[in-house]
Coordinates of N, CA and C in Angstrom, one line a residue:
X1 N 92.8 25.7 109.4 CA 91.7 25.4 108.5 C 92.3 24.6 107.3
X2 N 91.4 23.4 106.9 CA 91.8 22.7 105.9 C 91.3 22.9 104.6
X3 N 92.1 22.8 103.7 CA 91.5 23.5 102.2 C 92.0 22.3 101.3
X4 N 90.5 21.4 101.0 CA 90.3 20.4 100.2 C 91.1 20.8 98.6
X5 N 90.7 20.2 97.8 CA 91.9 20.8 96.7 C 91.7 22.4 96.5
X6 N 93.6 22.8 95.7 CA 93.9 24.0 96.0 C 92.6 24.3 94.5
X7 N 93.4 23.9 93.4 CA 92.8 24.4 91.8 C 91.1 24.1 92.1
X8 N 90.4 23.3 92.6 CA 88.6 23.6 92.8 C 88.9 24.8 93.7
X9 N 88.9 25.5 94.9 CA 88.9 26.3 95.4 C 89.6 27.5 94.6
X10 N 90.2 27.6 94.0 CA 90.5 28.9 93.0 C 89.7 28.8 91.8
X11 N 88.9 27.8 91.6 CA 88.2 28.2 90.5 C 86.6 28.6 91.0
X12 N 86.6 27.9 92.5 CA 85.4 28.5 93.4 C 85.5 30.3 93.4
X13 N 86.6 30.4 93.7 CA 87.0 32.4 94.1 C 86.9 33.2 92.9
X14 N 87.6 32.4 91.8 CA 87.8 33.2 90.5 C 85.9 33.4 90.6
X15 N 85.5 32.2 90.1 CA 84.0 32.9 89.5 C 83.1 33.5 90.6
X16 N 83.4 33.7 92.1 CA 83.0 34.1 92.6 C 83.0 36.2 92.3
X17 N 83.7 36.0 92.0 CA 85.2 37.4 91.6 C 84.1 37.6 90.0
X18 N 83.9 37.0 89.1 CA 83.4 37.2 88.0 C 81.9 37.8 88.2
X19 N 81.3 36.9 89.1 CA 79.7 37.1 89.5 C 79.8 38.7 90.2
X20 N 80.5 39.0 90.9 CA 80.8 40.2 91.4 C 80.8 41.6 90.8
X21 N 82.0 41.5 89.7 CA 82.0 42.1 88.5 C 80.9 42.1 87.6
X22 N 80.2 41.4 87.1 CA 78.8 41.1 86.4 C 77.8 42.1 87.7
X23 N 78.0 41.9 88.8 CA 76.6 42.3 89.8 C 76.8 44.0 89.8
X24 N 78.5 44.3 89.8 CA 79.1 45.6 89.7 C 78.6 46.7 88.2
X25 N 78.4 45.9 87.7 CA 78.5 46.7 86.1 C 76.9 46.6 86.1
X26 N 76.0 45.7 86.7 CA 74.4 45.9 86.4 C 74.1 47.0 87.3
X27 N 74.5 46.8 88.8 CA 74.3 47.7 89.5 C 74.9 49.2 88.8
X28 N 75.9 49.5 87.9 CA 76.4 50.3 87.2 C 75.5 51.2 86.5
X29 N 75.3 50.3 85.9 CA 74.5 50.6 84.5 C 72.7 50.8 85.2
X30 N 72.4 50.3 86.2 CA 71.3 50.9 87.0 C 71.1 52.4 87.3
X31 N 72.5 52.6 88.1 CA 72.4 54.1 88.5 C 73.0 54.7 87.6
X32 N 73.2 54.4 86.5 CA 73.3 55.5 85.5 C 72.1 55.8 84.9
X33 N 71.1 54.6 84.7 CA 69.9 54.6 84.0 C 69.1 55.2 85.1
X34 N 68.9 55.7 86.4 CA 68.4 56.1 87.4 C 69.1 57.7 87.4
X35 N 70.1 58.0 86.9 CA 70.6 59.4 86.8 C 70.2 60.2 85.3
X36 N 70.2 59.1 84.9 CA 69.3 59.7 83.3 C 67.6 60.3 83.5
X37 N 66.9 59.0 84.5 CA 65.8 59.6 84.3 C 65.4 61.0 85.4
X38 N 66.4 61.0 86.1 CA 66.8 62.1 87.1 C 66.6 63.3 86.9
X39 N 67.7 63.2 85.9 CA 68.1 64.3 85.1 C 67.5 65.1 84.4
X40 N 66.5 64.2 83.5 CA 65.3 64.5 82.5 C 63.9 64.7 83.3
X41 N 63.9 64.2 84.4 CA 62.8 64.6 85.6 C 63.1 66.0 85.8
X42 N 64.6 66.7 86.1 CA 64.7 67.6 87.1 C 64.7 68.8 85.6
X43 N 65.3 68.7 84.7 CA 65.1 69.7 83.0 C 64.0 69.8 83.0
X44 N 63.0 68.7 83.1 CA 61.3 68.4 82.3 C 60.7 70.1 83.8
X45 N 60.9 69.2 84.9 CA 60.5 70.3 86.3 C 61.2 72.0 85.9
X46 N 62.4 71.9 85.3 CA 63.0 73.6 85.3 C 62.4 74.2 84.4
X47 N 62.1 73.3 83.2 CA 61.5 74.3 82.4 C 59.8 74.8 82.0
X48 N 59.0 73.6 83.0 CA 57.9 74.2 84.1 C 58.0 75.4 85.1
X49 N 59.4 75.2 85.6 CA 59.2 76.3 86.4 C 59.3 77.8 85.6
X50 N 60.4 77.1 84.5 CA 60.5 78.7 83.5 C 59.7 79.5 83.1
X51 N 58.7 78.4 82.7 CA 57.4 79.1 82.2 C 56.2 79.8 82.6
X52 N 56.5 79.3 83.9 CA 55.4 79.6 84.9 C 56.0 81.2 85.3
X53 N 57.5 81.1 85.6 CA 58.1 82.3 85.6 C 58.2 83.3 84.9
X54 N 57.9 83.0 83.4 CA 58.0 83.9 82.5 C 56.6 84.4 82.0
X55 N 55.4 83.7 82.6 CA 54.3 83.7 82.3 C 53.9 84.9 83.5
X56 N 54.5 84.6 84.7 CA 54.2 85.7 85.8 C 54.6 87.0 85.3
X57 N 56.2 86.8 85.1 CA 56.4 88.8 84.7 C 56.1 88.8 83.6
X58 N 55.6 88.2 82.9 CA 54.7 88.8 81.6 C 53.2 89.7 81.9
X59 N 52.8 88.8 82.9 CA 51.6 89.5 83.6 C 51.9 90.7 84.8
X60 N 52.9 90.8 85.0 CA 53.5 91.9 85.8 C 53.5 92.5 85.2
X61 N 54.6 92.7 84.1 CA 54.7 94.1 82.8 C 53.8 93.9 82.3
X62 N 52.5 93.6 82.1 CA 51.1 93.9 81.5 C 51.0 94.5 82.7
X63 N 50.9 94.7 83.6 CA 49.6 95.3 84.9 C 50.5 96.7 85.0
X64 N 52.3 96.8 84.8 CA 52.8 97.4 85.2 C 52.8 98.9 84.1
X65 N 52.6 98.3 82.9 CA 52.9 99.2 81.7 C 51.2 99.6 81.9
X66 N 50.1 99.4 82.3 CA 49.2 100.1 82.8 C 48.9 101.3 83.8
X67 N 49.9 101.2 84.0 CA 50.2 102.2 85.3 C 50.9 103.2 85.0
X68 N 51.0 104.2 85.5 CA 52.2 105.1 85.7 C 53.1 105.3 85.2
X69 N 53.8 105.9 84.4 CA 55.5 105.7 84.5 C 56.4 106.1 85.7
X70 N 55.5 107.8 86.2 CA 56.4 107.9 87.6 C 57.1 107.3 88.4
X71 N 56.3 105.9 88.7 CA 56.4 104.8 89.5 C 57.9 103.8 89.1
X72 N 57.9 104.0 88.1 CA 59.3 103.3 87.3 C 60.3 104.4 87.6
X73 N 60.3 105.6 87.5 CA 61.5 106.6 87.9 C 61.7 106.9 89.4
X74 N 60.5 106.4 90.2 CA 60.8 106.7 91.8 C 61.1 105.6 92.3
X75 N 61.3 103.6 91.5 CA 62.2 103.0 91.9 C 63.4 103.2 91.4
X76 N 63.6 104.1 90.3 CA 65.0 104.2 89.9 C 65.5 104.8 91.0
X77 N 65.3 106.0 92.0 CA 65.7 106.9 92.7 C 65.5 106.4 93.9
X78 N 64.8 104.7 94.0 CA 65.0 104.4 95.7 C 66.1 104.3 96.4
X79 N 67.4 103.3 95.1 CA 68.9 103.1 95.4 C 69.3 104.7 95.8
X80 N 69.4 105.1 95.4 CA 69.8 106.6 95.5 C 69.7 107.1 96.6
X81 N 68.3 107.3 96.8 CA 67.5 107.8 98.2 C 67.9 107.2 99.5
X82 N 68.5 105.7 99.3 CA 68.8 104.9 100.4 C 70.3 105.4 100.5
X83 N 70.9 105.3 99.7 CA 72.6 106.0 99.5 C 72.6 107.3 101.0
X84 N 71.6 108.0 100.5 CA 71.8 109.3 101.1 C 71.3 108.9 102.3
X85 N 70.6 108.1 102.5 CA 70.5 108.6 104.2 C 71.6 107.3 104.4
X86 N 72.1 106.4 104.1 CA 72.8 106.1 104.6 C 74.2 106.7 104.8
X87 N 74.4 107.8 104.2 CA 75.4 108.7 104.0 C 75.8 109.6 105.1
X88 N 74.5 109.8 105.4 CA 73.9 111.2 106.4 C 74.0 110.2 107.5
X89 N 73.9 108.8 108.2 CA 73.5 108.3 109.4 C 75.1 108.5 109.5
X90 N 76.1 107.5 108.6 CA 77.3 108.0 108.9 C 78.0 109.2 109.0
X91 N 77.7 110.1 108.9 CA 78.1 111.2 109.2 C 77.8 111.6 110.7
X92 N 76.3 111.1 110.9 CA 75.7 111.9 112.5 C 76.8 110.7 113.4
X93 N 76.9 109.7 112.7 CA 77.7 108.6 113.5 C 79.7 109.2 114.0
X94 N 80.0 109.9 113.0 CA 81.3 110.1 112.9 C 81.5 111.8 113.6
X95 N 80.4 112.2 113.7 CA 80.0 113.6 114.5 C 79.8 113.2 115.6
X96 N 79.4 112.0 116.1 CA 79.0 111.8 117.8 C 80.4 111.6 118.2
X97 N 81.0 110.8 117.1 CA 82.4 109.9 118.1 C 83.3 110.9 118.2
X98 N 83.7 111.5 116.8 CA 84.3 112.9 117.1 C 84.2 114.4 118.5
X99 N 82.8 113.9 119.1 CA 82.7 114.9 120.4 C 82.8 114.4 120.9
X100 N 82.7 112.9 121.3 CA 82.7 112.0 121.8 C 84.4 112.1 122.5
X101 N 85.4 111.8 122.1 CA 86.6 111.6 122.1 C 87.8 112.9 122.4

């Protein structure tokens, strides 16, 4: 391959090289301005969801503080309740293998 003068052709590459850098930094500065409005999309949406969330168990503990208190001490006693028979299955379990063996 023949290469007409060297200095036109390096000054062909250099600014080719420049335009590059220029196309690198817009494209840059794009996806940063594309991560900003991202960002502020995805905050703007969480704090929709917050309130929608906090608007719900507000209307929960309204419906709930109408009710009963019982019902608040027999979910405290479900954990519990579940403890024990899972307590008791292990035991019928360690009683089989034990006659078992």
């Amino acid at each position: 391959m023949k290469i007409g003068n060297v200095k036109d052709f390096m000054q062909q590459q250099s600014g080719k090289v420049k335009e590059r850098q220029e196309e690198m930094k817009r494209i840059k500065k794009g996806i940063y301005q594309m991560q900003v409005m991202l960002d502020a999309q995805e905050s703007e949406t969480l704090m929709k969801e917050c309130d929608r969330a906090e608007a719900k168990r507000a209307e929960e503990k309204k419906g709930s503080e109408g009710s009963d208190t019982g019902s608040k001490e027999s979910k405290k006693t479900d954990p519990q309740t579940e403890m024990e028979k899972m307590l008791s299955t292990v035991r019928k379990g360690i009683a089989l293998n034990s006659s078992g063996t």
